Amino acid sequence: MGTLLKVEELGLFGLTVYLFGSLGFPWWAYPVLLLAPDLGILGYAAGPKVGAITYNLAHHKAVAVILYVVGMTLALPGLSLAGLVILGHSSLDRVFGYGLKHFDSFRHTHLGWIGRGAAVTDG
């Protein structure tokens, strides 16, 4: 991913940190919860397709924004926090080259292949 896109993703992460400050949770809650979206990987125990679905739901930015907005609209700060955690985590993932998963392999993401054999191509 290009430098400009990485800077954009870092900016989104910074926005989530800023918005977190308005939710009233203790400061340590955000860093503690920041890795929670990776629990979506547990779906891979049921196979690559189920794993990709659960992982992608826990890393999808649209899901994050919806959770945040619904939480703010309904005055449910926990829901807003969940949205910010997903958005912040996903933004950092994109900075490090991790993307949403395809159904064939955990290593096959919308940003390309990751890990050993990353030079593998789509075709």
XYZ file of N, CA and C in Angstrom:
369
model
N 0.869 -1.165 0.000
C 0.000 0.000 0.000
C 0.910 1.220 0.000
N 0.494 2.227 -0.730
C 1.299 3.426 -0.846
C 1.355 4.233 0.442
N 2.379 5.058 0.517
C 2.587 5.884 1.702
C 1.394 6.787 1.985
N 0.820 7.365 0.957
C -0.318 8.266 1.153
C -1.502 7.533 1.787
N -1.766 6.317 1.334
C -2.858 5.540 1.917
C -2.561 5.133 3.362
N -1.302 4.848 3.649
C -0.931 4.516 5.032
C -1.116 5.724 5.944
N -0.761 6.896 5.444
C -0.959 8.118 6.225
C -2.448 8.362 6.446
N -3.252 8.094 5.421
C -4.705 8.235 5.554
C -5.238 7.300 6.643
N -4.776 6.065 6.645
C -5.217 5.093 7.653
C -4.750 5.504 9.048
N -3.549 6.041 9.162
C -3.083 6.540 10.457
C -3.936 7.711 10.925
N -4.373 8.540 9.976
C -5.275 9.636 10.310
C -6.600 9.131 10.851
N -7.142 8.084 10.242
C -8.380 7.479 10.750
C -8.177 6.913 12.149
N -7.036 6.280 12.370
C -6.753 5.773 13.709
C -6.715 6.928 14.713
N -6.052 8.011 14.334
C -6.006 9.186 15.207
C -7.392 9.728 15.508
N -8.267 9.713 14.510
C -9.648 10.158 14.714
C -10.352 9.278 15.752
N -10.115 7.981 15.696
C -10.767 7.094 16.667
C -10.271 7.378 18.088
N -8.989 7.690 18.221
C -8.452 8.030 19.544
C -9.106 9.313 20.049
N -9.233 10.286 19.172
C -9.873 11.553 19.536
C -11.332 11.337 19.942
N -12.081 10.589 19.131
C -13.496 10.352 19.427
C -13.676 9.524 20.697
N -12.737 8.622 20.953
C -12.798 7.826 22.173
C -12.833 8.724 23.408
N -12.094 9.817 23.361
C -12.040 10.730 24.492
C -13.386 11.315 24.885
N -14.341 11.318 23.947
C -15.659 11.889 24.244
C -16.643 10.860 24.822
N -16.230 9.611 24.931
C -17.158 8.559 25.372
C -17.199 8.360 26.883
N -16.232 8.880 27.597
C -16.264 8.784 29.051
C -15.702 7.508 29.643
N -15.051 6.680 28.836
C -14.427 5.467 29.360
C -13.030 5.798 29.878
N -12.477 4.992 30.796
C -11.109 5.240 31.251
C -10.124 5.095 30.079
N -9.046 5.840 30.117
C -8.096 5.885 29.005
C -7.570 4.510 28.614
N -7.388 3.624 29.581
C -6.784 2.327 29.312
C -7.727 1.381 28.564
N -9.004 1.689 28.512
C -9.959 0.783 27.856
C -9.665 0.649 26.361
N -9.295 1.754 25.729
C -9.074 1.694 24.275
C -7.897 0.788 23.917
N -6.711 0.991 24.499
C -5.618 0.081 24.129
C -5.871 -1.371 24.527
N -6.581 -1.588 25.614
C -6.875 -2.960 26.035
C -7.784 -3.652 25.023
N -8.761 -2.922 24.507
C -9.731 -3.504 23.570
C -9.266 -3.501 22.115
N -8.175 -2.828 21.831
C -7.764 -2.630 20.440
C -7.520 -3.922 19.678
N -7.152 -4.985 20.344
C -6.920 -6.250 19.641
C -8.158 -7.152 19.605
N -9.237 -6.730 20.238
C -10.453 -7.555 20.291
C -10.982 -7.974 18.913
N -10.926 -7.125 17.880
C -11.431 -7.581 16.583
C -10.723 -8.821 16.034
N -9.508 -9.073 16.495
C -8.807 -10.264 16.029
C -9.434 -11.557 16.535
N -10.366 -11.466 17.473
C -11.095 -12.661 17.889
C -11.922 -13.235 16.741
N -12.164 -12.424 15.719
C -12.855 -12.907 14.529
C -12.135 -14.055 13.851
N -10.849 -14.218 14.151
C -10.059 -15.306 13.585
C -10.548 -16.672 14.064
N -11.270 -16.705 15.179
C -11.759 -17.976 15.727
C -12.681 -18.693 14.752
N -13.322 -17.957 13.859
C -14.185 -18.573 12.862
C -13.440 -19.520 11.937
N -12.128 -19.356 11.834
C -11.342 -20.248 10.980
C -11.344 -21.680 11.500
N -11.731 -21.892 12.732
C -11.861 -23.251 13.258
C -12.948 -24.007 12.512
N -13.895 -23.286 11.904
C -14.983 -23.897 11.140
C -14.691 -23.907 9.643
N -13.495 -23.513 9.259
C -13.118 -23.530 7.857
C -12.820 -22.136 7.330
N -12.182 -22.071 6.151
C -11.750 -20.780 5.622
C -12.885 -19.831 5.236
N -14.002 -20.367 4.768
C -15.100 -19.485 4.377
C -15.747 -18.842 5.609
N -16.072 -19.658 6.603
C -16.659 -19.129 7.841
C -15.655 -18.186 8.512
N -14.389 -18.563 8.516
C -13.356 -17.730 9.113
C -13.249 -16.377 8.439
N -13.293 -16.370 7.101
C -13.218 -15.102 6.368
C -14.425 -14.230 6.703
N -15.582 -14.834 6.817
C -16.801 -14.061 7.132
C -16.701 -13.450 8.530
N -16.329 -14.255 9.528
C -16.256 -13.720 10.893
C -15.133 -12.697 11.026
N -14.007 -12.975 10.407
C -12.883 -12.039 10.455
C -13.266 -10.720 9.789
N -13.868 -10.803 8.617
C -14.230 -9.591 7.879
C -15.294 -8.769 8.602
N -16.262 -9.426 9.232
C -17.263 -8.680 10.007
C -16.613 -7.906 11.147
N -15.596 -8.504 11.752
C -14.922 -7.865 12.873
C -13.880 -6.837 12.437
N -13.676 -6.690 11.125
C -12.676 -5.755 10.598
C -13.234 -4.813 9.531
N -14.519 -4.826 9.320
C -15.112 -4.033 8.238
C -15.399 -2.615 8.719
N -14.911 -1.640 7.986
C -15.064 -0.246 8.397
C -16.514 0.226 8.356
N -17.307 -0.287 7.437
C -18.726 0.103 7.401
C -19.443 -0.402 8.650
N -19.125 -1.603 9.078
C -19.695 -2.135 10.328
C -19.292 -1.230 11.484
N -18.031 -0.811 11.495
C -17.535 0.063 12.554
C -18.298 1.382 12.602
N -18.477 1.994 11.452
C -19.167 3.291 11.400
C -20.626 3.137 11.824
N -21.271 2.077 11.374
C -22.672 1.844 11.752
C -22.790 1.673 13.265
N -21.910 0.871 13.853
C -21.945 0.679 15.308
C -21.739 1.995 16.038
N -20.773 2.772 15.587
C -20.493 4.053 16.242
C -21.690 4.991 16.150
N -22.254 5.145 14.960
C -23.369 6.077 14.762
C -24.610 5.627 15.524
N -24.941 4.347 15.455
C -26.100 3.841 16.200
C -25.882 4.035 17.698
N -24.679 3.760 18.175
C -24.377 3.960 19.585
C -24.522 5.406 20.007
N -24.061 6.324 19.179
C -24.190 7.748 19.508
C -25.656 8.191 19.439
N -26.373 7.701 18.450
C -27.780 8.079 18.278
C -28.647 7.586 19.426
N -28.398 6.364 19.876
C -29.209 5.767 20.935
C -28.605 5.942 22.332
N -27.561 6.752 22.418
C -26.871 6.993 23.693
C -26.406 5.686 24.336
N -25.776 4.846 23.529
C -25.211 3.576 23.996
C -23.689 3.636 23.808
N -22.971 4.205 24.773
C -21.535 4.408 24.584
C -20.747 3.120 24.343
N -21.205 2.004 24.880
C -20.519 0.740 24.632
C -20.546 0.349 23.170
N -21.658 0.607 22.506
C -21.776 0.318 21.079
C -20.883 1.251 20.270
N -20.854 2.513 20.667
C -19.964 3.473 20.002
C -18.508 3.064 20.195
N -18.184 2.615 21.392
C -16.822 2.147 21.656
C -16.469 0.976 20.754
N -17.381 0.038 20.606
C -17.127 -1.113 19.723
C -16.831 -0.649 18.307
N -17.599 0.317 17.826
C -17.353 0.850 16.489
C -15.994 1.500 16.366
N -15.603 2.276 17.369
C -14.297 2.929 17.328
C -13.162 1.915 17.400
N -13.335 0.882 18.208
C -12.307 -0.153 18.318
C -12.128 -0.857 16.972
N -13.230 -1.210 16.326
C -13.132 -1.879 15.025
C -12.482 -0.955 13.997
N -12.906 0.303 13.962
C -12.342 1.240 12.987
C -10.856 1.490 13.247
N -10.494 1.712 14.503
C -9.093 1.948 14.824
C -8.221 0.740 14.530
N -8.690 -0.432 14.935
C -7.945 -1.672 14.702
C -7.780 -1.917 13.196
N -8.863 -1.769 12.458
C -8.816 -2.017 11.016
C -7.893 -1.034 10.307
N -7.903 0.204 10.755
C -7.012 1.199 10.155
C -5.552 0.825 10.389
N -5.216 0.406 11.608
C -3.845 -0.024 11.882
C -3.493 -1.284 11.089
N -4.441 -2.200 10.971
C -4.205 -3.391 10.146
C -3.830 -2.997 8.726
N -4.544 -2.044 8.157
C -4.270 -1.615 6.773
C -2.884 -0.979 6.667
N -2.474 -0.247 7.695
C -1.132 0.347 7.693
C -0.074 -0.740 7.599
N -0.296 -1.861 8.285
C 0.675 -2.950 8.298
C 0.451 -3.971 7.181
N -0.480 -3.679 6.271
C -0.666 -4.518 5.098
C -1.663 -5.647 5.244
N -2.442 -5.657 6.325
C -3.440 -6.699 6.517
C -4.794 -6.188 6.056
N -5.472 -6.981 5.289
C -6.758 -6.558 4.770
C -7.851 -7.565 5.034
N -8.992 -7.313 4.425
C -10.122 -8.241 4.522
C -9.773 -9.528 3.784
N -10.292 -10.632 4.275
C -9.885 -11.948 3.781
C -10.780 -12.457 2.649
N -10.144 -13.151 1.714
C -10.873 -13.904 0.700
C -11.211 -15.272 1.286
N -12.128 -15.989 0.656
C -12.600 -17.266 1.186
C -11.594 -18.413 1.049
N -10.596 -18.275 0.194
C -9.702 -19.400 -0.083
C -8.577 -19.585 0.930
N -8.125 -18.490 1.557
C -6.978 -18.604 2.454
C -6.911 -17.397 3.378
N -6.501 -17.629 4.614
C -6.305 -16.529 5.562
C -5.271 -15.540 5.031
N -4.291 -16.052 4.302
C -3.206 -15.216 3.791
C -3.606 -14.383 2.580
N -4.753 -14.664 1.976
C -5.196 -13.950 0.776
C -6.133 -12.820 1.193
N -5.657 -11.579 1.074
C -6.445 -10.424 1.505
C -6.760 -9.506 0.331
N -7.627 -8.534 0.571
C -7.964 -7.591 -0.493
C -6.776 -6.684 -0.831
N -5.742 -6.712 -0.024
C -4.527 -5.940 -0.302
C -3.444 -6.801 -0.937
N -3.721 -8.087 -1.105
C -2.744 -9.016 -1.663
C -2.464 -10.143 -0.682
N -1.404 -10.895 -0.956
C -1.031 -12.026 -0.123
C -0.132 -11.560 1.013
N -0.277 -12.180 2.192
C 0.550 -11.847 3.344
C 1.284 -13.087 3.824
N 2.355 -12.903 4.569
C 3.090 -14.009 5.154
C 4.001 -14.686 4.168
N 4.422 -15.912 4.517
C 5.299 -16.691 3.637
C 4.617 -16.899 2.305
N 5.379 -16.779 1.259
C 4.814 -16.941 -0.075
C 3.992 -15.740 -0.494
N 4.262 -14.570 0.089
C 3.489 -13.376 -0.204
C 3.572 -12.973 -1.665
N 4.564 -13.499 -2.374
C 4.705 -13.164 -3.779
C 3.713 -13.922 -4.658
N 2.941 -14.835 -4.076
C 1.939 -15.586 -4.822
C 0.948 -14.607 -5.433
N 0.534 -14.880 -6.652
C -0.407 -13.986 -7.315
C -1.761 -14.645 -7.439
N -2.721 -13.880 -7.877
C -4.089 -14.370 -8.001
C -4.290 -15.343 -9.149
N -3.356 -15.511 -9.994
C -3.761 -16.308 -11.087
C -2.805 -17.135 -11.760
